Tab-separated table of C-alpha atoms in Angstrom:
chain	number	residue	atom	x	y	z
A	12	UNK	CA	16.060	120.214	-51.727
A	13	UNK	CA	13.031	121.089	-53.797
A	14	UNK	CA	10.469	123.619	-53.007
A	15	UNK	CA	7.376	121.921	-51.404
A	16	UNK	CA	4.222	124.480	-51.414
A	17	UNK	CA	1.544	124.439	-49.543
A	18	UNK	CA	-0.866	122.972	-51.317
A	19	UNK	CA	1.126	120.015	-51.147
A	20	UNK	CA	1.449	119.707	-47.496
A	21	UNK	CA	-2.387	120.016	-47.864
A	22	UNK	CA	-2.616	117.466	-50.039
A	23	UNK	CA	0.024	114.972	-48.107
A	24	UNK	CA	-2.010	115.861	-44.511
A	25	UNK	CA	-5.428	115.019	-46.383
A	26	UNK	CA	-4.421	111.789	-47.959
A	27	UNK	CA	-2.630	110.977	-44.090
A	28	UNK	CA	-6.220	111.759	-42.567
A	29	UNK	CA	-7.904	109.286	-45.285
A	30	UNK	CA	-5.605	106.097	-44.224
A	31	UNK	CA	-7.537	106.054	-40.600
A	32	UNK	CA	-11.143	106.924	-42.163
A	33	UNK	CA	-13.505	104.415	-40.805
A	34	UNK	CA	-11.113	102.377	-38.014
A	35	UNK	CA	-10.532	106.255	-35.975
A	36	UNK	CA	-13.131	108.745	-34.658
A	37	UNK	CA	-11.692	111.744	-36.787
A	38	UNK	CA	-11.018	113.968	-33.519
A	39	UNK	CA	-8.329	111.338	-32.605
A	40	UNK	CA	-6.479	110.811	-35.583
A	41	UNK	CA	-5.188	114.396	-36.187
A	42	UNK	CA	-2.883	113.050	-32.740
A	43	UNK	CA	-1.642	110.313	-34.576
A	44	UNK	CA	-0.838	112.757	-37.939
A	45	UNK	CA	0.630	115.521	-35.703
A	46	UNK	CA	3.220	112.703	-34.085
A	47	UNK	CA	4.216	111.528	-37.138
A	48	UNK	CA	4.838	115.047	-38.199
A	49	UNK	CA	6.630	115.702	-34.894
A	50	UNK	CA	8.589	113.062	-35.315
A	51	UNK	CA	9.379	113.164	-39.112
A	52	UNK	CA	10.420	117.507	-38.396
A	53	UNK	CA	12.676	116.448	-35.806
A	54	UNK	CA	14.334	113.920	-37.928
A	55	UNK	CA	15.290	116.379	-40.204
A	56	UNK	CA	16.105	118.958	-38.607
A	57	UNK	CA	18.447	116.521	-36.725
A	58	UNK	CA	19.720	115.188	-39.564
A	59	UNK	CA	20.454	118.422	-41.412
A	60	UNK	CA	22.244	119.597	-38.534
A	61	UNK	CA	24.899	116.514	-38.607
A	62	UNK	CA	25.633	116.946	-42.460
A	63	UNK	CA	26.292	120.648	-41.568
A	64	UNK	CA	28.436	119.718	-38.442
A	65	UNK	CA	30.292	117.080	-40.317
A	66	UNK	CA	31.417	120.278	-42.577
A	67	UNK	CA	31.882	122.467	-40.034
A	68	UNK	CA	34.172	119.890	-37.749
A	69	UNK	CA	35.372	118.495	-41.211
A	70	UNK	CA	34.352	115.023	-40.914
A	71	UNK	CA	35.508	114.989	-36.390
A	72	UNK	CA	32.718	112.927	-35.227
A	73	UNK	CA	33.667	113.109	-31.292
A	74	UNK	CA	32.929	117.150	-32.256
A	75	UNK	CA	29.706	116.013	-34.453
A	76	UNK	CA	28.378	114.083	-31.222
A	77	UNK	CA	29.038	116.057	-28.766
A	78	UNK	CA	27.561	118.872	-31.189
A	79	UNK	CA	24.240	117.021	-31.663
A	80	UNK	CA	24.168	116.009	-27.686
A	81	UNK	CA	23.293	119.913	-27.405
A	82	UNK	CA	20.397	120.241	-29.825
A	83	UNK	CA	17.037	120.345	-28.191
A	84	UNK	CA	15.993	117.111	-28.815
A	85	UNK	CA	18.370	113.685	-28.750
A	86	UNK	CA	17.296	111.361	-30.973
A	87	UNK	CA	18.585	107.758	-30.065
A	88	UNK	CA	20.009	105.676	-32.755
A	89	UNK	CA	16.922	103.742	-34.636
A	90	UNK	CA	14.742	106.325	-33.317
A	91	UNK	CA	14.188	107.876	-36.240
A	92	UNK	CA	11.763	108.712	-38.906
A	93	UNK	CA	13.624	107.047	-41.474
A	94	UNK	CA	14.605	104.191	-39.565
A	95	UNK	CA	11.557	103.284	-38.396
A	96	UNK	CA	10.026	103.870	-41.847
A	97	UNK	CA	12.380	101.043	-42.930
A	98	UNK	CA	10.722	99.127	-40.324
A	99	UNK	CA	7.118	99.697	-40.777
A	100	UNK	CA	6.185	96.225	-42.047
A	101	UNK	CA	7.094	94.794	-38.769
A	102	UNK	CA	4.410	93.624	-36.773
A	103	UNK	CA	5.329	95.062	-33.291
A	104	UNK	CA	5.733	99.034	-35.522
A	105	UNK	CA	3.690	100.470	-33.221
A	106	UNK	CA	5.294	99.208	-30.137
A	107	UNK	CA	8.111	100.430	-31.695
A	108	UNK	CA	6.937	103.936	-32.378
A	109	UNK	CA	5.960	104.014	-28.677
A	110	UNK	CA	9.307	103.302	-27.532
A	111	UNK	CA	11.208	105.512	-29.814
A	112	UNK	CA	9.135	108.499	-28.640
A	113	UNK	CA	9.565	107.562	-24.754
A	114	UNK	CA	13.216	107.775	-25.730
A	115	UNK	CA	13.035	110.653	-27.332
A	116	UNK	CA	11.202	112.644	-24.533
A	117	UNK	CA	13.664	110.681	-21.646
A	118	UNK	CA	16.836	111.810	-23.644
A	119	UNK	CA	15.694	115.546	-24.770
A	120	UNK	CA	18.207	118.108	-23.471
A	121	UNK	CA	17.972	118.873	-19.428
A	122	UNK	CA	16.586	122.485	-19.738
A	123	UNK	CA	13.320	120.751	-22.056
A	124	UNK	CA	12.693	118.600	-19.809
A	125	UNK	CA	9.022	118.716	-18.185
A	126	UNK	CA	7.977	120.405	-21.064
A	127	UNK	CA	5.871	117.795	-22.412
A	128	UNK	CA	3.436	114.986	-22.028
A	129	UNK	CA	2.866	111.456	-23.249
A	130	UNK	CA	-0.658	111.530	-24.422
A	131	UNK	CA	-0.403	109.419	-27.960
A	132	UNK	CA	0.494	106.468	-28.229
A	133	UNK	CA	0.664	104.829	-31.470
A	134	UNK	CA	-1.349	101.402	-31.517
A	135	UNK	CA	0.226	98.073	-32.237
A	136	UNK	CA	-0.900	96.557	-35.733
A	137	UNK	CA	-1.615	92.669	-34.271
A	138	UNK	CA	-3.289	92.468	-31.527
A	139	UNK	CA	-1.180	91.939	-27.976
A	140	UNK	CA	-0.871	88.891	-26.144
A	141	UNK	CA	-2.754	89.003	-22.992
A	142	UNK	CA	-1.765	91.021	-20.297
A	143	UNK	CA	-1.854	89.017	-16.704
A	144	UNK	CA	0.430	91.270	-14.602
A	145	UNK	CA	1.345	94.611	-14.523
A	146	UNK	CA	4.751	93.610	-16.644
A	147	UNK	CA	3.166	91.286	-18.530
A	148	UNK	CA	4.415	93.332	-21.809
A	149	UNK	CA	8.018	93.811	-20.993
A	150	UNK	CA	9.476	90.926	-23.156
A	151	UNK	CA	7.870	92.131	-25.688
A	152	UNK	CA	8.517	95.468	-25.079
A	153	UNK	CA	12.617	94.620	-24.547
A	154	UNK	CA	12.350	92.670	-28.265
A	155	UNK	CA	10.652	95.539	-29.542
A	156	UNK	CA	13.731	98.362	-27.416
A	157	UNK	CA	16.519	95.964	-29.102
A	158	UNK	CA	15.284	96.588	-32.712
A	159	UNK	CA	15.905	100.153	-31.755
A	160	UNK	CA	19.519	99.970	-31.189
């Protein structure tokens, strides 16, 4: 994996910060930055952790899973970064985001949980349909849970 310094995390986080210049008040962006960043650590870390597991249990993936269903955080399958990266085009992304980070913070390990808050939520590229009811959303919001899985 090659070296990244920090000037290029700078650089990355700056150019991040430009995308919302103009449709964001700048002291609610750096949310939507830090959850991506959340999100994208987590990933890896996650992800790191199989390939080493898959060594380690020499390819047993009952072992692997029931490795992974220890680490701190759970990520669901289509949950994350780099699947919903593949699926960033999609019009309902945000939705999407939203949901994969409710399931992330329902599914983290017992002794985490409390330890957090949903206070960002990504917002949806199109516009909603109109809300009439208080589960107005929830076909959408089941479409949006199946692309997850």
């Amino acid at each position: 994996m090659p070296t990244i310094n920090q000037d290029e995390i700078n650089n990355v986080a700056w150019r991040a910060c430009d995308t919302f210049r103009g449709t964001l008040d700048p002291s609610d962006y750096k949310n939507y930055i830090l959850v991506t960043l959340f999100l994208k650590y987590i990933s890896d870390v996650i992800k790191d952790h199989r390939a080493a597991y898959l060594i380690e249990y020499k390819g047993d993936e009952a072992r692997v899973t029931r490795r992974l269903a220890r680490e701190r955080f759970l990520l669901p399958p289509g949950a994350d970064f780099d699947s919903l990266y593949a699926r960033r085009n999609d019009a309902d992304i945000g939705q999407q985001i939203n949901i994969a980070l409710e399931h992330i913070e329902d599914r983290r390990h017992p002794r985490h949980v409390g330890r957090g808050a949903r206070e960002t939520r990504l917002p949806h590229r199109r516009q909603s349909p109109p809300q009439t009811g208080p589960h107005a959303a929830t076909p959408h919001r089941r479409i949006a849970a199946e692309k997850l899985q």
